[in-house]
């Protein structure tokens, strides 16, 4: 069994709000942190350019984080486009499909991402794999569920004969609580970095800068992000729901 360093982590980092918050969470905890992204034929490459920008800027927030943030890897996974159409890989409408799942669901995506993350962590000697999946506000994606992740941890540890740990700091948080977590980890500077430089929009629209960041404002991902931001600001100002 290869040696895994306990205080090291691999963050599955897409360039979105959730994975950027997970990256800060890992940087605050572990001595050595690496990142992993996937080019799976996303319709919009804006996500991949955002991740480069966030990685460059998050280092500047803390001298400790500069020392901790290590290598970044992007793996190419063109095969998802070949498997069939989804709203994230093809120009199809965002809607509920006959299966009851949204058309933004890319079947098998998180299962493959986390299995490849396990392979990378195994090779790099990193004990922990951090992913921003969330069951609270989830968009109906069964591969974001806590039980899916726990089952996958068992499967990769059996299949690799190792002891990796899958960590999901956002699993039970609302989007408002995810903003609060960013505030707790990196203050206003981190919140502003996430607002300005992360990308969540399914349409790949950077366009207008809203209070909650850039995006089309209409797709489910933008609506979730906007509602979470409004709730977070409302809580911060001591309004109803605080
Ligand atoms: Zn959008």
GROMACS .gro file of C-alpha atoms and ligand atoms in nm:
model
  243
    1UNK     CA    1   0.000   0.000   0.000
    2UNK     CA    2   0.154   0.340  -0.094
    3UNK     CA    3   0.214   0.593   0.180
    4UNK     CA    4  -0.066   0.852   0.199
    5UNK     CA    5   0.005   1.175   0.388
    6UNK     CA    6  -0.274   1.239   0.641
    7UNK     CA    7  -0.251   1.617   0.616
    8UNK     CA    8  -0.279   1.630   0.239
    9UNK     CA    9  -0.579   1.666   0.010
   10UNK     CA   10  -0.687   1.658  -0.352
   11UNK     CA   11  -0.971   1.902  -0.425
   12UNK     CA   12  -1.202   1.827  -0.718
   13UNK     CA   13  -1.206   2.181  -0.850
   14UNK     CA   14  -1.434   2.296  -1.133
   15UNK     CA   15  -1.407   2.673  -1.095
   16UNK     CA   16  -1.755   2.709  -0.946
   17UNK     CA   17  -1.869   2.857  -0.615
   18UNK     CA   18  -1.892   2.524  -0.434
   19UNK     CA   19  -1.556   2.383  -0.534
   20UNK     CA   20  -1.382   2.719  -0.471
   21UNK     CA   21  -1.524   2.715  -0.117
   22UNK     CA   22  -1.403   2.356  -0.079
   23UNK     CA   23  -1.058   2.461  -0.194
   24UNK     CA   24  -1.042   2.731   0.076
   25UNK     CA   25  -1.173   2.478   0.329
   26UNK     CA   26  -0.891   2.237   0.240
   27UNK     CA   27  -0.626   2.512   0.239
   28UNK     CA   28  -0.734   2.611   0.590
   29UNK     CA   29  -0.692   2.253   0.713
   30UNK     CA   30  -0.423   2.062   0.531
   31UNK     CA   31  -0.052   2.120   0.488
   32UNK     CA   32  -0.049   2.022   0.121
   33UNK     CA   33  -0.338   2.067  -0.124
   34UNK     CA   34  -0.355   1.977  -0.493
   35UNK     CA   35  -0.640   2.034  -0.739
   36UNK     CA   36  -0.799   1.827  -1.013
   37UNK     CA   37  -1.031   1.942  -1.291
   38UNK     CA   38  -1.202   1.774  -1.584
   39UNK     CA   39  -1.252   1.880  -1.941
   40UNK     CA   40  -1.553   1.663  -2.029
   41UNK     CA   41  -1.668   1.854  -2.333
   42UNK     CA   42  -1.858   2.120  -2.137
   43UNK     CA   43  -2.052   2.336  -2.378
   44UNK     CA   44  -1.884   2.639  -2.229
   45UNK     CA   45  -1.512   2.654  -2.169
   46UNK     CA   46  -1.565   2.962  -1.949
   47UNK     CA   47  -1.573   2.725  -1.650
   48UNK     CA   48  -1.220   2.608  -1.724
   49UNK     CA   49  -1.083   2.961  -1.765
   50UNK     CA   50  -1.249   3.061  -1.435
   51UNK     CA   51  -1.071   2.780  -1.250
   52UNK     CA   52  -0.731   2.908  -1.367
   53UNK     CA   53  -0.822   3.258  -1.249
   54UNK     CA   54  -0.946   3.138  -0.908
   55UNK     CA   55  -0.634   2.925  -0.856
   56UNK     CA   56  -0.410   3.224  -0.931
   57UNK     CA   57  -0.601   3.458  -0.702
   58UNK     CA   58  -0.675   3.235  -0.404
   59UNK     CA   59  -0.301   3.207  -0.337
   60UNK     CA   60  -0.282   3.579  -0.278
   61UNK     CA   61  -0.533   3.571   0.009
   62UNK     CA   62  -0.298   3.421   0.266
   63UNK     CA   63   0.080   3.357   0.283
   64UNK     CA   64  -0.002   3.020   0.440
   65UNK     CA   65  -0.221   2.923   0.146
   66UNK     CA   66   0.057   3.004  -0.106
   67UNK     CA   67   0.280   2.751   0.065
   68UNK     CA   68   0.008   2.486   0.078
   69UNK     CA   69  -0.134   2.502  -0.273
   70UNK     CA   70   0.043   2.254  -0.498
   71UNK     CA   71  -0.003   2.108  -0.845
   72UNK     CA   72  -0.314   2.142  -1.059
   73UNK     CA   73  -0.413   1.877  -1.311
   74UNK     CA   74  -0.688   1.883  -1.576
   75UNK     CA   75  -0.792   1.548  -1.722
   76UNK     CA   76  -0.962   1.521  -2.057
   77UNK     CA   77  -1.284   1.316  -2.066
   78UNK     CA   78  -1.424   1.360  -2.414
   79UNK     CA   79  -1.615   1.034  -2.383
   80UNK     CA   80  -1.910   1.195  -2.201
   81UNK     CA   81  -2.015   1.370  -2.521
   82UNK     CA   82  -2.010   1.037  -2.702
   83UNK     CA   83  -2.239   0.880  -2.442
   84UNK     CA   84  -2.527   1.105  -2.541
   85UNK     CA   85  -2.681   1.448  -2.515
   86UNK     CA   86  -2.717   1.645  -2.194
   87UNK     CA   87  -2.776   2.017  -2.146
   88UNK     CA   88  -2.419   2.058  -2.017
   89UNK     CA   89  -2.251   1.893  -2.314
   90UNK     CA   90  -2.491   1.971  -2.600
   91UNK     CA   91  -2.723   2.249  -2.710
   92UNK     CA   92  -3.041   2.103  -2.562
   93UNK     CA   93  -3.301   2.270  -2.343
   94UNK     CA   94  -3.270   2.264  -1.965
   95UNK     CA   95  -3.578   2.074  -1.848
   96UNK     CA   96  -3.693   1.769  -1.657
   97UNK     CA   97  -3.647   1.455  -1.866
   98UNK     CA   98  -3.876   1.151  -1.879
   99UNK     CA   99  -3.656   0.985  -1.616
  100UNK     CA  100  -3.744   1.262  -1.369
  101UNK     CA  101  -3.386   1.391  -1.375
  102UNK     CA  102  -3.296   1.733  -1.515
  103UNK     CA  103  -3.137   1.743  -1.861
  104UNK     CA  104  -2.828   1.896  -1.697
  105UNK     CA  105  -2.759   1.559  -1.532
  106UNK     CA  106  -2.459   1.394  -1.698
  107UNK     CA  107  -2.504   1.024  -1.613
  108UNK     CA  108  -2.206   0.879  -1.433
  109UNK     CA  109  -2.015   1.207  -1.422
  110UNK     CA  110  -1.950   1.231  -1.049
  111UNK     CA  111  -1.887   0.859  -1.021
  112UNK     CA  112  -1.617   0.882  -1.288
  113UNK     CA  113  -1.476   1.210  -1.152
  114UNK     CA  114  -1.437   1.069  -0.802
  115UNK     CA  115  -1.293   0.740  -0.925
  116UNK     CA  116  -1.032   0.930  -1.127
  117UNK     CA  117  -0.972   1.160  -0.829
  118UNK     CA  118  -0.907   0.849  -0.620
  119UNK     CA  119  -0.657   0.724  -0.880
  120UNK     CA  120  -0.481   1.062  -0.878
  121UNK     CA  121  -0.479   1.088  -0.497
  122UNK     CA  122  -0.342   0.734  -0.478
  123UNK     CA  123  -0.057   0.815  -0.717
  124UNK     CA  124   0.020   1.149  -0.551
  125UNK     CA  125   0.007   1.012  -0.195
  126UNK     CA  126  -0.282   1.238  -0.090
  127UNK     CA  127  -0.510   1.095   0.181
  128UNK     CA  128  -0.816   1.314   0.139
  129UNK     CA  129  -1.035   1.386  -0.161
  130UNK     CA  130  -1.252   1.694  -0.119
  131UNK     CA  131  -1.561   1.745  -0.333
  132UNK     CA  132  -1.832   2.011  -0.324
  133UNK     CA  133  -2.130   1.782  -0.370
  134UNK     CA  134  -2.432   1.880  -0.167
  135UNK     CA  135  -2.754   1.702  -0.077
  136UNK     CA  136  -2.937   2.002   0.074
  137UNK     CA  137  -2.986   2.221  -0.232
  138UNK     CA  138  -2.908   1.952  -0.484
  139UNK     CA  139  -3.066   1.969  -0.826
  140UNK     CA  140  -3.194   1.614  -0.811
  141UNK     CA  141  -2.856   1.458  -0.893
  142UNK     CA  142  -2.843   1.114  -0.732
  143UNK     CA  143  -2.463   1.104  -0.761
  144UNK     CA  144  -2.439   1.399  -0.517
  145UNK     CA  145  -2.604   1.209  -0.235
  146UNK     CA  146  -2.420   1.132   0.086
  147UNK     CA  147  -2.487   0.759   0.050
  148UNK     CA  148  -2.349   0.756  -0.308
  149UNK     CA  149  -2.026   0.919  -0.186
  150UNK     CA  150  -1.995   0.686   0.113
  151UNK     CA  151  -2.050   0.381  -0.109
  152UNK     CA  152  -1.792   0.511  -0.354
  153UNK     CA  153  -1.536   0.558  -0.076
  154UNK     CA  154  -1.579   0.191   0.014
  155UNK     CA  155  -1.552   0.087  -0.353
  156UNK     CA  156  -1.234   0.283  -0.431
  157UNK     CA  157  -1.064   0.170  -0.112
  158UNK     CA  158  -1.142  -0.193  -0.193
  159UNK     CA  159  -1.044  -0.152  -0.556
  160UNK     CA  160  -0.718   0.029  -0.482
  161UNK     CA  161  -0.634  -0.155  -0.158
  162UNK     CA  162  -0.588   0.175   0.022
  163UNK     CA  163  -0.747   0.412   0.278
  164UNK     CA  164  -0.855   0.727   0.101
  165UNK     CA  165  -1.112   0.954   0.266
  166UNK     CA  166  -1.382   1.132   0.063
  167UNK     CA  167  -1.465   1.462   0.233
  168UNK     CA  168  -1.780   1.660   0.152
  169UNK     CA  169  -1.778   1.981   0.360
  170UNK     CA  170  -2.086   2.122   0.185
  171UNK     CA  171  -2.303   1.809   0.199
  172UNK     CA  172  -2.554   1.941   0.453
  173UNK     CA  173  -2.517   2.315   0.395
  174UNK     CA  174  -2.763   2.544   0.217
  175UNK     CA  175  -2.623   2.779  -0.047
  176UNK     CA  176  -2.649   3.063   0.207
  177UNK     CA  177  -2.443   2.860   0.455
  178UNK     CA  178  -2.184   2.793   0.183
  179UNK     CA  179  -2.140   3.172   0.142
  180UNK     CA  180  -2.108   3.200   0.521
  181UNK     CA  181  -1.845   2.927   0.521
  182UNK     CA  182  -1.643   3.123   0.264
  183UNK     CA  183  -1.672   3.432   0.484
  184UNK     CA  184  -1.550   3.235   0.787
  185UNK     CA  185  -1.256   3.086   0.596
  186UNK     CA  186  -1.129   3.387   0.404
  187UNK     CA  187  -1.335   3.692   0.502
  188UNK     CA  188  -1.467   3.948   0.256
  189UNK     CA  189  -1.168   3.897   0.026
  190UNK     CA  190  -1.262   3.534  -0.036
  191UNK     CA  191  -1.633   3.614  -0.072
  192UNK     CA  192  -1.547   3.882  -0.331
  193UNK     CA  193  -1.311   3.646  -0.517
  194UNK     CA  194  -1.586   3.383  -0.537
  195UNK     CA  195  -1.846   3.640  -0.646
  196UNK     CA  196  -1.629   3.784  -0.921
  197UNK     CA  197  -1.430   3.490  -1.051
  198UNK     CA  198  -1.623   3.165  -1.006
  199UNK     CA  199  -1.867   3.036  -1.264
  200UNK     CA  200  -2.189   2.846  -1.194
  201UNK     CA  201  -2.420   2.939  -1.486
  202UNK     CA  202  -2.536   2.650  -1.705
  203UNK     CA  203  -2.552   2.885  -2.005
  204UNK     CA  204  -2.187   2.979  -1.983
  205UNK     CA  205  -2.285   3.344  -1.968
  206UNK     CA  206  -2.043   3.579  -1.789
  207UNK     CA  207  -2.217   3.893  -1.914
  208UNK     CA  208  -2.372   4.111  -1.651
  209UNK     CA  209  -2.236   4.130  -1.297
  210UNK     CA  210  -2.525   4.078  -1.056
  211UNK     CA  211  -2.500   4.119  -0.678
  212UNK     CA  212  -2.440   3.742  -0.660
  213UNK     CA  213  -2.182   3.728  -0.942
  214UNK     CA  214  -2.187   3.670  -1.317
  215UNK     CA  215  -2.439   3.459  -1.506
  216UNK     CA  216  -2.751   3.455  -1.721
  217UNK     CA  217  -2.973   3.496  -1.414
  218UNK     CA  218  -3.239   3.262  -1.550
  219UNK     CA  219  -3.101   2.906  -1.551
  220UNK     CA  220  -3.151   2.683  -1.243
  221UNK     CA  221  -2.786   2.721  -1.138
  222UNK     CA  222  -2.805   3.101  -1.148
  223UNK     CA  223  -3.137   3.100  -0.961
  224UNK     CA  224  -2.994   2.876  -0.689
  225UNK     CA  225  -2.686   3.095  -0.657
  226UNK     CA  226  -2.890   3.418  -0.650
  227UNK     CA  227  -3.134   3.283  -0.388
  228UNK     CA  228  -2.847   3.161  -0.169
  229UNK     CA  229  -2.673   3.497  -0.189
  230UNK     CA  230  -2.994   3.684  -0.101
  231UNK     CA  231  -3.051   3.457   0.199
  232UNK     CA  232  -2.689   3.498   0.311
  233UNK     CA  233  -2.704   3.879   0.290
  234UNK     CA  234  -3.038   3.878   0.467
  235UNK     CA  235  -2.893   3.668   0.749
  236UNK     CA  236  -2.584   3.892   0.768
  237UNK     CA  237  -2.800   4.202   0.805
  238UNK     CA  238  -3.003   4.041   1.081
  239UNK     CA  239  -3.319   4.035   0.872
  240UNK     CA  240  -3.591   3.770   0.882
  241UNK     CA  241  -3.444   3.423   0.881
  242UNK     CA  242  -3.125   3.537   1.061
  243LIG    ZN1  243  -2.731   3.097  -1.574
   0.00000   0.00000   0.00000
